[in-house]
Coordinates of C-alpha atoms in Angstrom, one line a residue:
M1 CA 81.7 94.0 143.5
K2 CA 85.0 95.6 142.8
L3 CA 86.7 98.3 140.7
L4 CA 89.3 97.4 138.2
F5 CA 91.6 100.2 137.0
P6 CA 93.5 100.0 133.6
N7 CA 97.1 101.2 133.3
E8 CA 97.8 100.4 137.0
E9 CA 96.4 103.7 138.2
H10 CA 95.3 101.8 141.3
T11 CA 95.1 98.3 142.5
P12 CA 91.6 96.6 142.4
V13 CA 89.2 98.0 145.0
E14 CA 86.9 95.6 146.9
L15 CA 83.5 97.3 147.5
R16 CA 82.7 96.1 151.0
D17 CA 80.1 97.5 153.4
G18 CA 81.0 101.0 154.6
T19 CA 82.1 104.3 153.0
M20 CA 85.2 104.9 151.0
V21 CA 86.3 108.4 149.8
V22 CA 88.0 108.6 146.4
G23 CA 90.3 111.6 145.8
S24 CA 93.9 112.8 145.6
S25 CA 94.2 113.7 149.3
I26 CA 96.4 111.5 151.5
D27 CA 93.4 110.7 153.8
C28 CA 91.3 109.1 151.0
E29 CA 90.8 105.3 151.1
V30 CA 91.1 105.3 147.3
R31 CA 93.9 107.8 146.4
L32 CA 94.3 108.7 142.8
H33 CA 97.2 110.9 141.6
A34 CA 95.8 113.1 138.7
A35 CA 95.2 116.8 138.2
T36 CA 91.6 116.1 137.2
V37 CA 90.9 114.3 140.5
A38 CA 89.7 116.5 143.4
E39 CA 91.2 116.2 146.9
H40 CA 87.9 114.6 148.0
H41 CA 86.3 113.6 144.7
C42 CA 83.4 111.3 145.7
E43 CA 82.2 108.7 148.1
L44 CA 81.6 105.0 147.5
I45 CA 78.8 103.9 149.9
S46 CA 78.3 100.1 150.2
E47 CA 75.4 98.5 152.1
R48 CA 74.0 95.0 151.9
G49 CA 75.8 94.2 148.7
Q50 CA 74.8 97.4 146.9
T51 CA 77.1 100.3 146.2
R52 CA 76.2 103.9 145.5
V53 CA 78.5 106.7 144.2
H54 CA 78.1 110.2 145.7
P55 CA 80.1 113.1 144.2
L56 CA 81.6 115.5 146.7
T57 CA 82.3 118.4 144.3
E58 CA 81.0 119.9 141.1
S59 CA 84.3 121.3 140.0
A60 CA 85.7 117.8 139.1
A61 CA 83.6 115.4 137.1
T62 CA 82.3 112.0 138.3
V63 CA 81.0 110.3 135.2
L64 CA 78.9 107.0 135.1
N65 CA 78.5 105.4 131.7
G66 CA 79.2 108.7 129.9
K67 CA 76.9 110.8 132.0
Q68 CA 78.2 113.2 134.7
I69 CA 76.3 112.7 137.9
S70 CA 75.5 115.3 140.6
G71 CA 73.5 113.1 143.0
E72 CA 73.8 109.5 144.2
A73 CA 73.8 106.8 141.6
T74 CA 73.8 103.0 142.1
L75 CA 76.6 100.9 140.6
K76 CA 76.2 97.6 138.8
A77 CA 78.5 95.1 137.3
G78 CA 79.7 96.3 133.8
D79 CA 79.4 100.0 134.6
L80 CA 82.2 102.4 133.5
L81 CA 83.1 105.0 136.1
L82 CA 85.3 108.0 135.6
F83 CA 87.0 110.1 138.3
G84 CA 88.1 113.1 136.3
K85 CA 89.9 111.3 133.5
I86 CA 90.8 108.2 135.5
G87 CA 88.5 105.3 134.6
C88 CA 87.6 102.0 136.1
R89 CA 85.2 99.2 135.4
V90 CA 82.8 97.8 138.0
V91 CA 82.9 94.0 138.0
A92 CA 81.3 91.2 140.0
A93 CA 83.3 90.3 143.1
G94 CA 84.0 86.7 141.9
R95 CA 85.5 87.8 138.7
S96 CA 89.3 87.4 138.2
V97 CA 91.4 90.5 137.5
L98 CA 93.0 88.6 134.6
P99 CA 91.0 87.0 131.8
P100 CA 91.1 83.1 131.7
A101 CA 94.0 81.6 129.9
A102 CA 93.3 80.8 126.2
P103 CA 93.5 77.2 125.0
A104 CA 97.0 76.3 123.8
D105 CA 95.9 75.2 120.3
D106 CA 93.0 77.5 119.6
D107 CA 92.3 81.0 121.0
M108 CA 88.5 81.0 121.8
G109 CA 88.6 83.8 124.3
H110 CA 87.2 87.3 123.6
T111 CA 89.5 90.2 123.0
R112 CA 89.6 92.4 126.1
V113 CA 88.5 95.9 125.1
R114 CA 90.6 98.8 126.5
M115 CA 88.4 101.4 128.3
A116 CA 88.3 104.6 126.3
M117 CA 89.1 107.8 128.3
P118 CA 87.2 110.8 127.1
K119 CA 89.0 112.9 124.6
F120 CA 86.9 116.0 125.1
L121 CA 85.2 117.8 128.0
L122 CA 82.5 120.5 128.1
R123 CA 82.9 123.1 130.9
G124 CA 79.9 125.2 131.7
V125 CA 80.7 128.9 131.6
S126 CA 77.3 130.4 132.2
G127 CA 73.8 129.6 133.6
P128 CA 73.0 126.7 135.9
T129 CA 75.9 124.6 134.6
F130 CA 78.6 127.2 135.4
G131 CA 81.8 125.5 136.6
K132 CA 80.5 122.0 135.9
V133 CA 82.5 119.7 133.7
Y134 CA 81.0 117.0 131.4
A135 CA 82.9 114.2 129.7
V136 CA 81.7 113.7 126.2
V137 CA 81.6 109.9 125.6
G138 CA 79.8 108.3 122.7
A139 CA 76.4 109.9 122.0
M140 CA 74.8 112.3 124.5
T141 CA 71.7 114.4 124.6
V142 CA 71.5 118.0 125.9
G143 CA 68.2 119.2 127.2
R144 CA 65.8 120.1 130.0
S145 CA 64.7 116.5 130.6
S146 CA 66.3 114.8 133.6
D147 CA 67.4 111.8 131.5
C148 CA 69.6 113.9 129.3
G149 CA 73.4 113.4 129.5
I150 CA 73.7 117.1 130.1
C151 CA 70.6 118.4 131.9
I152 CA 70.0 122.1 131.8
P153 CA 66.9 122.6 134.0
I154 CA 65.5 125.9 132.7
D155 CA 62.4 126.6 130.7
E156 CA 64.2 128.2 127.7
I157 CA 66.0 124.9 127.0
S158 CA 63.9 122.3 125.0
R159 CA 63.4 118.9 126.6
Q160 CA 65.6 117.3 123.9
H161 CA 67.6 120.3 122.7
A162 CA 70.6 119.0 120.9
K163 CA 72.7 115.9 120.4
L164 CA 76.5 115.5 120.9
Q165 CA 78.4 112.7 119.2
S166 CA 82.1 112.1 120.0
A167 CA 84.4 111.9 117.0
A168 CA 88.1 111.3 116.4
D169 CA 89.0 115.0 116.1
G170 CA 86.1 116.7 118.0
V171 CA 82.4 116.5 118.9
V172 CA 79.6 116.7 116.3
V173 CA 76.8 119.0 117.5
E174 CA 73.3 118.6 116.0
D175 CA 70.3 120.7 117.0
L176 CA 67.1 118.5 117.6
G177 CA 64.6 121.2 116.5
S178 CA 64.9 123.3 119.6
A179 CA 62.8 126.4 120.0
N180 CA 65.7 128.8 121.0
G181 CA 68.5 127.3 119.0
T182 CA 72.0 125.8 119.2
F183 CA 75.0 128.0 118.4
V184 CA 78.7 127.2 117.7
N185 CA 81.0 130.2 118.1
G186 CA 78.0 132.5 117.8
Q187 CA 76.6 130.9 114.6
R188 CA 73.3 129.1 114.8
V189 CA 73.6 125.4 113.6
H190 CA 71.1 122.8 112.7
T191 CA 72.7 119.8 111.1
G192 CA 76.0 118.1 112.4
T193 CA 78.7 120.7 113.1
L194 CA 82.1 119.7 114.3
L195 CA 83.1 121.3 117.6
K196 CA 86.9 121.4 118.4
A197 CA 88.9 122.1 121.5
G198 CA 88.7 125.9 122.2
D199 CA 85.3 126.3 120.5
E200 CA 82.2 127.6 122.3
V201 CA 78.8 125.9 122.0
R202 CA 75.7 127.6 123.3
F203 CA 72.2 126.2 123.9
D204 CA 70.0 129.3 123.9
T205 CA 72.0 131.5 126.4
V206 CA 73.7 128.7 128.3
R207 CA 77.4 128.5 127.1
F208 CA 80.0 125.7 127.3
L209 CA 83.7 125.7 126.4
M210 CA 85.1 122.6 124.6
M211 CA 88.3 121.5 126.2
S212 CA 90.7 118.5 126.1
P213 CA 91.4 116.8 129.5
S214 CA 94.9 118.4 129.5
Q215 CA 93.4 121.9 129.0
E216 CA 90.9 121.2 131.8
A217 CA 93.7 120.1 134.1
Q218 CA 95.6 123.4 133.4
A219 CA 92.4 125.5 133.9
S220 CA 91.7 123.7 137.2
A221 CA 95.3 124.2 138.4
A222 CA 95.2 127.9 137.5
A223 CA 91.9 128.4 139.3
Q224 CA 93.3 126.7 142.4
Q225 CA 96.4 129.0 142.2
E226 CA 94.2 132.1 141.9
T227 CA 92.2 130.9 144.9
A228 CA 95.4 130.4 146.9
I229 CA 96.7 133.8 145.9
A230 CA 93.5 135.7 146.6
P231 CA 93.6 135.5 150.4
A232 CA 97.2 136.7 150.5
G233 CA 96.3 139.7 148.3
S234 CA 93.3 140.5 150.5
T235 CA 95.6 140.4 153.6
A236 CA 98.0 142.8 152.0
L237 CA 95.2 145.3 151.2
L238 CA 94.0 145.1 154.8
W239 CA 97.6 145.9 156.1
V240 CA 97.8 148.9 153.7
G241 CA 94.4 150.2 154.8
A242 CA 95.4 149.8 158.5
G243 CA 98.7 151.7 157.9
I244 CA 96.8 154.6 156.2
A245 CA 94.4 154.7 159.1
V246 CA 97.2 154.9 161.7
V247 CA 98.9 157.7 159.7
V248 CA 95.7 159.7 159.6
A249 CA 95.1 159.2 163.3
L250 CA 98.6 160.4 164.2
A251 CA 98.3 163.5 162.0
L252 CA 94.9 164.4 163.6
A253 CA 96.5 164.0 167.1
A254 CA 99.4 166.3 166.2
L255 CA 97.1 169.0 164.8
R256 CA 95.0 168.9 168.0
Y257 CA 98.2 169.1 170.1
F258 CA 99.3 172.3 168.4
G259 CA 95.8 173.8 168.5
M260 CA 95.4 173.8 164.8
I261 CA 92.1 172.0 164.9

């Protein structure tokens, strides 16, 4: 099998036996330049003609056929795989990158469908999904069951809690008769309610923020910048503390020398 990328984000990738790392770092075998791609995003592990994808981080989404994966998943021909917001199609190894030429007199070939990138993402801001990012593609179910597109494995969440449906200008949220409710911006909802970028959706007490891919990229960049700044700030505080300690020690020594203590 191999991976085909639209818009020339990467040349086709042959999935031969071995392990390939996908990410933005220079040491990755499949290097993708995008803010939504982590330095070491995931691994592609191929053995005896079968390939598995294994995410290496929860802060950047690896999405298989519209569902963010957290453990290993097996790839098959026809699958749509997203690294952040860069998508690719899994195809059989013998398939040509270009479609066959159409007959000169009569176009009998099928129209090649462009792969749709997700317009909206849900970022977990509380509970067991905190920090995780889910691409909303097509129809997805939220619930406690492991086969849900967004699985929230706590008892307060119903097995099939709510349904999400991607729309042109947002995501339609529909409660599926959950015991503890679905809420949009603090208001309980039952039938289809449109969720837009910047809105908050809550399933019982587990909260998500609706974001566009560009907003998510900005948030990830800001978080990385804060992480980079934090050690420097901590070091400065240590130096200030050390300086105060030295001054206090010198003052005590002077007082002892003059017999004042």
